[in-house]
PDB file of C-alpha atoms in Angstrom:
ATOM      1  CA  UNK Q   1      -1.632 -21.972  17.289  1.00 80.00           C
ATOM      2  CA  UNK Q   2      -2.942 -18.535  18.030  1.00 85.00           C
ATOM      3  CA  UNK Q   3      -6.364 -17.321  16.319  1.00 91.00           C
ATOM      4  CA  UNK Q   4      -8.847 -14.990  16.775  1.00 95.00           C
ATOM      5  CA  UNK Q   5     -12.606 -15.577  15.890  1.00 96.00           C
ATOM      6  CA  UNK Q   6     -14.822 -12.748  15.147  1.00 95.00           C
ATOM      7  CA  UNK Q   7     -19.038 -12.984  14.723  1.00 89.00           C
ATOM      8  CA  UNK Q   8     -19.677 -13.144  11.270  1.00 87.00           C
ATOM      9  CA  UNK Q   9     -21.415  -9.982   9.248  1.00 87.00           C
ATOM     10  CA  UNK Q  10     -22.567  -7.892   8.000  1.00 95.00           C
ATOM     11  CA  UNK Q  11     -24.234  -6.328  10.787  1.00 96.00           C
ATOM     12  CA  UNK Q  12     -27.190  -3.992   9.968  1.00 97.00           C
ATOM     13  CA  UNK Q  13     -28.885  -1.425  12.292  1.00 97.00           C
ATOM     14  CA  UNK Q  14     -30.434   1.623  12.686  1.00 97.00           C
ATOM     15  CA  UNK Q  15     -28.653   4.936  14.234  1.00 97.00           C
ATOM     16  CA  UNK Q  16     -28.484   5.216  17.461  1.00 96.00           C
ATOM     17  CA  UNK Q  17     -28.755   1.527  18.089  1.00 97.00           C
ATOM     18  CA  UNK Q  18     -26.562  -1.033  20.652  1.00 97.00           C
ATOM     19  CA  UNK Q  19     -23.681  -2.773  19.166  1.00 97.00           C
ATOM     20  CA  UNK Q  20     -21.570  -6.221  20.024  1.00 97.00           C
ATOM     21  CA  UNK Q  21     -19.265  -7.533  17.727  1.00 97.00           C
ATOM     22  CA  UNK Q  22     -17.857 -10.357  19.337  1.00 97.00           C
ATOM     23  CA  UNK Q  23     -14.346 -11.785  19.591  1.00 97.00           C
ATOM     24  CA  UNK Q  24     -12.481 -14.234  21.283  1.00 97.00           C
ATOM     25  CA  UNK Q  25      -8.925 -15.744  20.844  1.00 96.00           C
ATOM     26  CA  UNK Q  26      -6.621 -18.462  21.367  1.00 94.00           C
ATOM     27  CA  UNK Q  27      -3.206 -17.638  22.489  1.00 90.00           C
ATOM     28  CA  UNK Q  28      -0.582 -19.056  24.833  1.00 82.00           C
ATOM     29  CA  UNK Q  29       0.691 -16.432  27.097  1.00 80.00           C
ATOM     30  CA  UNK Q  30      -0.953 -13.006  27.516  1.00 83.00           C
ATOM     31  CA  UNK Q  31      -1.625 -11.417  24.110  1.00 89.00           C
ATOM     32  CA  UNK Q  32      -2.164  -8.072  23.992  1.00 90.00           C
ATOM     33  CA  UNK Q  33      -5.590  -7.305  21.824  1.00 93.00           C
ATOM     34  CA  UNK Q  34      -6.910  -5.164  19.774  1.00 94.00           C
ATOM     35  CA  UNK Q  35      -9.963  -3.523  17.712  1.00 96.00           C
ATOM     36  CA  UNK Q  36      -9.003  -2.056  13.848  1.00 95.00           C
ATOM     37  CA  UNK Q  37     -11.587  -0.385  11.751  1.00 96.00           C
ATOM     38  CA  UNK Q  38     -11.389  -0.215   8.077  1.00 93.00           C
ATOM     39  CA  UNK Q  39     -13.519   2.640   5.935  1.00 90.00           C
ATOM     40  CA  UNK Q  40     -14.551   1.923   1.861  1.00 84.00           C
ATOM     41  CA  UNK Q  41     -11.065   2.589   0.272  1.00 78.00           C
ATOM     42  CA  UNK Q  42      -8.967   3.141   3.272  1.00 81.00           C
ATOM     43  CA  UNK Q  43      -6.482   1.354   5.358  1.00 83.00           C
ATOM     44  CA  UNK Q  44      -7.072  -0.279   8.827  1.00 90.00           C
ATOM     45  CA  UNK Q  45      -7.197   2.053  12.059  1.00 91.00           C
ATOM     46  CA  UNK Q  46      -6.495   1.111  15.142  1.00 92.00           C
ATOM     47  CA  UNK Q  47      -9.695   1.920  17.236  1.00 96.00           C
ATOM     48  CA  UNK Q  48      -8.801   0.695  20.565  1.00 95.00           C
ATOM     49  CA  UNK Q  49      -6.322  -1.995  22.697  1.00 92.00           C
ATOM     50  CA  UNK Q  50      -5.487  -3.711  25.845  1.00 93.00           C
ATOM     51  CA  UNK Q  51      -2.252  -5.169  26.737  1.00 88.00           C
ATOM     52  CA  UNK Q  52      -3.668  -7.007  29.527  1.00 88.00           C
ATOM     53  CA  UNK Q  53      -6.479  -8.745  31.201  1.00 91.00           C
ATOM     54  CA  UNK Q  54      -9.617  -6.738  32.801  1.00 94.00           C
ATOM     55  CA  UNK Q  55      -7.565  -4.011  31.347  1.00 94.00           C
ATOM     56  CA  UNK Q  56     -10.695  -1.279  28.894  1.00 97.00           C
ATOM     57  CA  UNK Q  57     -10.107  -0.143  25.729  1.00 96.00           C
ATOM     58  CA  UNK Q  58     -11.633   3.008  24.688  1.00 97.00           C
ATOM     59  CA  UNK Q  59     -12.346   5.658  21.571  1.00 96.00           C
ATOM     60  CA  UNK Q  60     -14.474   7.264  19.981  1.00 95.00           C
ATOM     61  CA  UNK Q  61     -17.573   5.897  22.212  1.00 97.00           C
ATOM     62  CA  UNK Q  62     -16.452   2.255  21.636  1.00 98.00           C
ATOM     63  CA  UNK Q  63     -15.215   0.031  23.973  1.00 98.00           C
ATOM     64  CA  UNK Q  64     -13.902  -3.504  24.861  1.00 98.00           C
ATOM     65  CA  UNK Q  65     -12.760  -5.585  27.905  1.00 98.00           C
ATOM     66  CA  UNK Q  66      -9.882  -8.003  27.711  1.00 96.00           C
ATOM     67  CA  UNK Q  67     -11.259 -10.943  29.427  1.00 96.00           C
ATOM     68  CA  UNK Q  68      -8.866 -13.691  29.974  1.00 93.00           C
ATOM     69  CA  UNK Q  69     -11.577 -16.071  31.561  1.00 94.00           C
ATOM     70  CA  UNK Q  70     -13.233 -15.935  28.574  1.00 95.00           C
ATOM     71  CA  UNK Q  71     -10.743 -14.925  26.215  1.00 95.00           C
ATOM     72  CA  UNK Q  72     -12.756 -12.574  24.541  1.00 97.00           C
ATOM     73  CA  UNK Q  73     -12.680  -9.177  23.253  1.00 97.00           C
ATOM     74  CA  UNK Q  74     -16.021  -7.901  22.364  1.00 98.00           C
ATOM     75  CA  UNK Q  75     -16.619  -4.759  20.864  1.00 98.00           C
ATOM     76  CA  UNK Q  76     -19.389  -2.264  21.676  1.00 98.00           C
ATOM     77  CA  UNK Q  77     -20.539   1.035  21.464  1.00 98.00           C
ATOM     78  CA  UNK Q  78     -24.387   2.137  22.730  1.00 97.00           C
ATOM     79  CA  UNK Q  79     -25.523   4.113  20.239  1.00 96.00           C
ATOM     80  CA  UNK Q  80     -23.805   3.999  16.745  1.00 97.00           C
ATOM     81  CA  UNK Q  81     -24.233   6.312  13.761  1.00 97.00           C
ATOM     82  CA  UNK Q  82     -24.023   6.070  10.088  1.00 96.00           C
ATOM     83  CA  UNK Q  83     -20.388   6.919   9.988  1.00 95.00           C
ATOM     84  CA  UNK Q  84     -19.731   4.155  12.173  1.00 97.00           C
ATOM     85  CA  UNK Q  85     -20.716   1.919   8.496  1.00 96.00           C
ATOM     86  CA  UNK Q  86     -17.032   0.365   8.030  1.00 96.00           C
ATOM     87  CA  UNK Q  87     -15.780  -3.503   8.874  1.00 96.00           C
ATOM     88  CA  UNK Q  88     -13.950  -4.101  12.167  1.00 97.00           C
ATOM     89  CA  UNK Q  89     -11.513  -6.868  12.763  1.00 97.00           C
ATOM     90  CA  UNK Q  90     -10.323  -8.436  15.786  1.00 97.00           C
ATOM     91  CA  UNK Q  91      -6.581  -8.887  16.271  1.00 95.00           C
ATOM     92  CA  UNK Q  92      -3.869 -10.210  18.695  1.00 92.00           C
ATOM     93  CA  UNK Q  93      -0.414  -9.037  18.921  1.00 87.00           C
ATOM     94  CA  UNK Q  94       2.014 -12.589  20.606  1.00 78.00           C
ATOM     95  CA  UNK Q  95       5.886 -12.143  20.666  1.00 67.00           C
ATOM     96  CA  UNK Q  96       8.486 -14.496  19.927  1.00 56.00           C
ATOM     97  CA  UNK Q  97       9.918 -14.614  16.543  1.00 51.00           C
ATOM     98  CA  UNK Q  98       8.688 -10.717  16.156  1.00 59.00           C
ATOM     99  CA  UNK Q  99       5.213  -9.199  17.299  1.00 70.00           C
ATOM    100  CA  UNK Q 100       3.259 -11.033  14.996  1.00 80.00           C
ATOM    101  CA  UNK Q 101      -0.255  -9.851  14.455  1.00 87.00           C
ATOM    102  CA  UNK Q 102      -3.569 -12.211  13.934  1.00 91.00           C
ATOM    103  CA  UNK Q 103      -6.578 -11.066  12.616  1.00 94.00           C
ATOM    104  CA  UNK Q 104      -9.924 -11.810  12.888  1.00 95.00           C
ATOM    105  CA  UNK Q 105     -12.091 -11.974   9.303  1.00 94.00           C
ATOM    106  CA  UNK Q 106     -13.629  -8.728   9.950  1.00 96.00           C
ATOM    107  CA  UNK Q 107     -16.878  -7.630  10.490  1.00 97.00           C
ATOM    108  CA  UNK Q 108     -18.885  -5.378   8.281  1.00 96.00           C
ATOM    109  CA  UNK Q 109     -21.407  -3.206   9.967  1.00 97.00           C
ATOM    110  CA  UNK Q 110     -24.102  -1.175   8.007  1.00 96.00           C
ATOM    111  CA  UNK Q 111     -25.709   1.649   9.790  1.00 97.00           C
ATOM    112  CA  UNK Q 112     -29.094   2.700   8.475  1.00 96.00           C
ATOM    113  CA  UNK Q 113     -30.036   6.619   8.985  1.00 94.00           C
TER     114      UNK Q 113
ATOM    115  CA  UNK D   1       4.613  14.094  11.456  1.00 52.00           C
ATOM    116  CA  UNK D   2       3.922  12.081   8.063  1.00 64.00           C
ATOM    117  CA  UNK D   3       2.010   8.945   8.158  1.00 88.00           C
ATOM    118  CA  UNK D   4       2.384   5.291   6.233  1.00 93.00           C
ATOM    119  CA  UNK D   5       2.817   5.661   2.615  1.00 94.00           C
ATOM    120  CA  UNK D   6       2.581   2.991   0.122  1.00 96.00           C
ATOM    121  CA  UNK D   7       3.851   2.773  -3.307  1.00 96.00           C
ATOM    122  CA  UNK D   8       2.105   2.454  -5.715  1.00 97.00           C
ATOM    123  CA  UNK D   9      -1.463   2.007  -5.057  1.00 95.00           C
ATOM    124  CA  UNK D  10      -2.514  -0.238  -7.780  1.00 95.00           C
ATOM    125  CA  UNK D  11      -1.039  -2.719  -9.842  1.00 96.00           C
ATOM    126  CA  UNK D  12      -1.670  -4.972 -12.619  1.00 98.00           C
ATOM    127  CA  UNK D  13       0.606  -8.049 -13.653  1.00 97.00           C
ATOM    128  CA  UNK D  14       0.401 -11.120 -15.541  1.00 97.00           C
ATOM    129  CA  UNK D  15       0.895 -14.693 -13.458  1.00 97.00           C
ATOM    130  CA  UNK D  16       4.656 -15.792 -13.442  1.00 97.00           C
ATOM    131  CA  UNK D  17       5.957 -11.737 -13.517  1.00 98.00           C
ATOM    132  CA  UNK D  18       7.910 -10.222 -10.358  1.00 98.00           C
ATOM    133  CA  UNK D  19       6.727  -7.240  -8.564  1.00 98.00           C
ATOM    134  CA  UNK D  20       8.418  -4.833  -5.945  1.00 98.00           C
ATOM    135  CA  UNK D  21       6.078  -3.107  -3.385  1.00 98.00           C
ATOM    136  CA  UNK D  22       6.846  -0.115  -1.342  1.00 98.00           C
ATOM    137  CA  UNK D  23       6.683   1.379   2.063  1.00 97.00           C
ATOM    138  CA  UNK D  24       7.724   4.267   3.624  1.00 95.00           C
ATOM    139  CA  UNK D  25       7.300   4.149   7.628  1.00 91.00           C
ATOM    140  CA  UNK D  26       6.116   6.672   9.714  1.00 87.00           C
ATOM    141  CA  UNK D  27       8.693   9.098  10.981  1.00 84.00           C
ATOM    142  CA  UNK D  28      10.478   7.796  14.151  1.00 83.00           C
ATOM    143  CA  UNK D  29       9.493   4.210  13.362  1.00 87.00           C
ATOM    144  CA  UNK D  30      12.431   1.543  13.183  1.00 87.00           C
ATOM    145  CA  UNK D  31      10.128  -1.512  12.363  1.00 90.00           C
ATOM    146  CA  UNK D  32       7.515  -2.494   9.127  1.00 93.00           C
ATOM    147  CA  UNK D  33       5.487  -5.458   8.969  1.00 93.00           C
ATOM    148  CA  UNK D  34       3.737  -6.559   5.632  1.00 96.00           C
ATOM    149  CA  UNK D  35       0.252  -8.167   5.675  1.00 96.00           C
ATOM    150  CA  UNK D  36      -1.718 -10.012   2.550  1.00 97.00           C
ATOM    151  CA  UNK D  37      -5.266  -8.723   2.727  1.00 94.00           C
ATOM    152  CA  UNK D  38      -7.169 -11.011   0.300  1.00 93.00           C
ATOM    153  CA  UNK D  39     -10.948  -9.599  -0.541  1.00 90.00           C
ATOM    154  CA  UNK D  40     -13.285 -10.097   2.406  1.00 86.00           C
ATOM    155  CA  UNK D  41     -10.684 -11.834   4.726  1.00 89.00           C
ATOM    156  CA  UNK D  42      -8.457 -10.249   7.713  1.00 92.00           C
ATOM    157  CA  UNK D  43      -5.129  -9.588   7.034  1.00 94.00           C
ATOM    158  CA  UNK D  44      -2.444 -12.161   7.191  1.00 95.00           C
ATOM    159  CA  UNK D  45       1.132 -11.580   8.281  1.00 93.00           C
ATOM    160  CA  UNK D  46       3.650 -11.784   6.003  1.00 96.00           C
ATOM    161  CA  UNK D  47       6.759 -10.714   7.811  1.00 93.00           C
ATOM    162  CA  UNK D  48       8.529  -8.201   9.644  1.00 92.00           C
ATOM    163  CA  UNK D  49      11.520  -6.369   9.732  1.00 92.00           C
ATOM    164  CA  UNK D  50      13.701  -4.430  12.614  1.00 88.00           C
ATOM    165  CA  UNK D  51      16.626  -2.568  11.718  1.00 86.00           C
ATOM    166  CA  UNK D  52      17.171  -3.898   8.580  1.00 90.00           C
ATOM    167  CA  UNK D  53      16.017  -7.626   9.431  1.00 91.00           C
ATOM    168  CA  UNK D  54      13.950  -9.977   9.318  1.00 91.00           C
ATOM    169  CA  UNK D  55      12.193 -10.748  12.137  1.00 86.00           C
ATOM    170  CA  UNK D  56       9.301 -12.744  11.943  1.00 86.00           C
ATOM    171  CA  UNK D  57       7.512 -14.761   9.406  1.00 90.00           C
ATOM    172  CA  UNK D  58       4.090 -16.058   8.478  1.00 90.00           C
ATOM    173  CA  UNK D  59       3.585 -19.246   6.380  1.00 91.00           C
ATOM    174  CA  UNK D  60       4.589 -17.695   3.084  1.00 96.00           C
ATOM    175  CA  UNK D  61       6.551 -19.232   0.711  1.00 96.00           C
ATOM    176  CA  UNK D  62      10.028 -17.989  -0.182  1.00 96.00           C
ATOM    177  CA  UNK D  63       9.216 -16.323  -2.957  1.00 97.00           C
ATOM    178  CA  UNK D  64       7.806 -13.384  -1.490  1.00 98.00           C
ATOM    179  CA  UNK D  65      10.990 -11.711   0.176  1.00 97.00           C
ATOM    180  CA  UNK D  66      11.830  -8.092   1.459  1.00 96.00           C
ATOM    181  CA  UNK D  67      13.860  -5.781   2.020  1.00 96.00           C
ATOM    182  CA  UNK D  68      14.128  -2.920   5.119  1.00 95.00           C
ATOM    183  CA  UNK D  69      16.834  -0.133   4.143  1.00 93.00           C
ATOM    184  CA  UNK D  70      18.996   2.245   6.732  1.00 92.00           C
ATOM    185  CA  UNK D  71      15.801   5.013   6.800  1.00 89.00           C
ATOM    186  CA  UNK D  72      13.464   1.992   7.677  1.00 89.00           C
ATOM    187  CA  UNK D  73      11.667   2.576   4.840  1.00 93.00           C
ATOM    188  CA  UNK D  74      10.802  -1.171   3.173  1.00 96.00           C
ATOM    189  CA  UNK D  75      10.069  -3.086  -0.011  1.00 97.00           C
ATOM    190  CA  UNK D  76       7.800  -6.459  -1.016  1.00 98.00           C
ATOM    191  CA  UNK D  77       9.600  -8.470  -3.732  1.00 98.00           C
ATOM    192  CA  UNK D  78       6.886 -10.988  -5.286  1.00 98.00           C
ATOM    193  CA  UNK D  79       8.341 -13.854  -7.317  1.00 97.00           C
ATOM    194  CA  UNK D  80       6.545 -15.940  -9.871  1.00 97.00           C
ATOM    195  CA  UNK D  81       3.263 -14.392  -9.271  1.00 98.00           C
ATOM    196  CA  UNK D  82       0.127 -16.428  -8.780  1.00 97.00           C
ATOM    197  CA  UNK D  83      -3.634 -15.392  -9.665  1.00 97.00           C
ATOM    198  CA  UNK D  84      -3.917 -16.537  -6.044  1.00 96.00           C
ATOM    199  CA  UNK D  85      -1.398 -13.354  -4.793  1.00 97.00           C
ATOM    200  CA  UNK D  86      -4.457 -11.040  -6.290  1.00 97.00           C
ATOM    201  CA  UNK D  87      -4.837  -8.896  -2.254  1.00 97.00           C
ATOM    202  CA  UNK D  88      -4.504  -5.472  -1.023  1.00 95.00           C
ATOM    203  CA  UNK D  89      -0.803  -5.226   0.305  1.00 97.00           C
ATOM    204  CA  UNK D  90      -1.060  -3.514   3.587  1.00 95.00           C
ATOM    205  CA  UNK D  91       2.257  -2.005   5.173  1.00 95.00           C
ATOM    206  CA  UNK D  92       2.409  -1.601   9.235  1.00 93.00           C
ATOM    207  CA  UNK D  93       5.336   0.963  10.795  1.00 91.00           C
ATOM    208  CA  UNK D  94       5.579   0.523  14.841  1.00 86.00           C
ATOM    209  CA  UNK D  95       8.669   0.991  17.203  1.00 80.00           C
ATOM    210  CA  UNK D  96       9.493  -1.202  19.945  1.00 69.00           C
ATOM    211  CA  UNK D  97       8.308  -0.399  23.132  1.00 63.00           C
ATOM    212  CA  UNK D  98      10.060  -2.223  25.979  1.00 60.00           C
ATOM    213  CA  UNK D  99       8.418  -5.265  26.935  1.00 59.00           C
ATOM    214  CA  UNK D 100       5.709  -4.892  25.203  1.00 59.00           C
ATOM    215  CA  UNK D 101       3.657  -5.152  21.816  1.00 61.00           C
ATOM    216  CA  UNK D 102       4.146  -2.002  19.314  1.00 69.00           C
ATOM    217  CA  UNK D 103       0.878  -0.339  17.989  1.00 78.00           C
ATOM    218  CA  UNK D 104       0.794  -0.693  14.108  1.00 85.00           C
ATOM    219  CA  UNK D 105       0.127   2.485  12.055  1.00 88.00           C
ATOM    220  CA  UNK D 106      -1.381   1.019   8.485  1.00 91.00           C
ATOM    221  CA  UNK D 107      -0.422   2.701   5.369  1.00 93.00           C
ATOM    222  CA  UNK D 108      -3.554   2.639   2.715  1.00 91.00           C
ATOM    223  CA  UNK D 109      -2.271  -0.678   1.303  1.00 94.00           C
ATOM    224  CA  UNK D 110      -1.575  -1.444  -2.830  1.00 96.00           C
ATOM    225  CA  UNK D 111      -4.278  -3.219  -4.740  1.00 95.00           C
ATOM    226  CA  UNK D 112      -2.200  -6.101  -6.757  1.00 97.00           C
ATOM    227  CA  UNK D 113      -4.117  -8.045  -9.492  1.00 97.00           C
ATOM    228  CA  UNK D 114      -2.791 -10.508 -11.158  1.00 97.00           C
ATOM    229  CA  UNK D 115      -4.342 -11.802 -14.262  1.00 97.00           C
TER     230      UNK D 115
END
């Protein structure tokens, strides 16, 4: 069936820093993808997507490449800043019997001032 | 415009009570999908409605049902509750686009706990 597998957290570094979260999937077909961030208390986002492969995401200084070769997703942003603190999750949207959505476990990054 | 709204945002019940969940979509939106966020997991799909059905399900039993009324707003019935249905409740709104996936717009999701 379809997943999505997400590197495990929490991620800790300082401001102004490199992040990769990595993601990849397993889907028949041609998922579209996607990146959600979540804030203490809040509901998920949606940060960025692509609907199809070698197709960019982009927002807010983060960005991801749909990459059906290696059906991944990674997530990254070159120089991050406390705000950026939330957990990110991976997720696949795969018609047929409605657009069901898969998420990843999530990701919790900590950014240190 | 007026985002996701849930209803209500906590909730406390006892195992083997029934609870009803709520969702109003965002404006324009014709379709709500419900997700079962359980602490420090992903979300998991529990189903979906378009215009007032069902359509789509994740491997839940049939005791949590819904309902999708004429203004697309929704509800989450819970049956029989479990300490195991203990989650945040998340509520999605999208509309179709043609061909393709819809982009989800999250309400702030109800904190159930069942004791």
């Amino acid at each position: 069936g379809n997943s999505v597998t997400q590197m495990e957290g929490p991620v800790t570094l300082s401001e102004e820093a490199f992040l990769t979260i990595n993601c990849t999937y397993t889907a028949t077909g041609y998922p579209s993808l996607f990146w959600y961030v979540q804030y203490p208390g809040e509901g998920l986002q949606l940060l960025l997507k692509a609907t199809k492969a070698d197709d960019k995401g982009s927002n807010k200084g983060f960005e991801a490449t749909y990459r059906k070769e290696t059906t991944s997703f990674h997530l990254e942003k070159g120089s991050v800043q406390v705000s950026d603190s939330a957990v990110y999750f991976c997720a696949l949207t795969k018609g047929g019997g409605g657009f069901k959505t898969i998420f990843g476990a999530g990701t919790r990054l900590f950014v240190k001032a | 415009e007026t985002g996701v709204t849930q209803s209500p945002t906590h909730l406390i019940k006892t195992r083997g009570q029934q609870v009803t969940l709520r969702c109003s979509s965002q404006s324009g939106h014709n379709t709500v999908s419900w997700y079962q966020q359980a602490l420090g997991q992903g979300p998991q799909f529990i189903f979906q409605y378009y215009r007032e059905e069902e359509n789509g399900r994740g491997n839940f039993p049939p005791r949590f049902s819904g309902l999708q009324f004429p203004n697309y707003s929704s509800e989450l019935n819970v049956n029989a509750l479990e300490l195991d249905d203990s989650a945040l409740y998340l509520c999605a709104s999208s509309t179709r686009e043609a061909g393709g996936p819809q982009t989800q717009y999250f309400g702030p999701g109800t904190r159930l706990l069942v004791l």
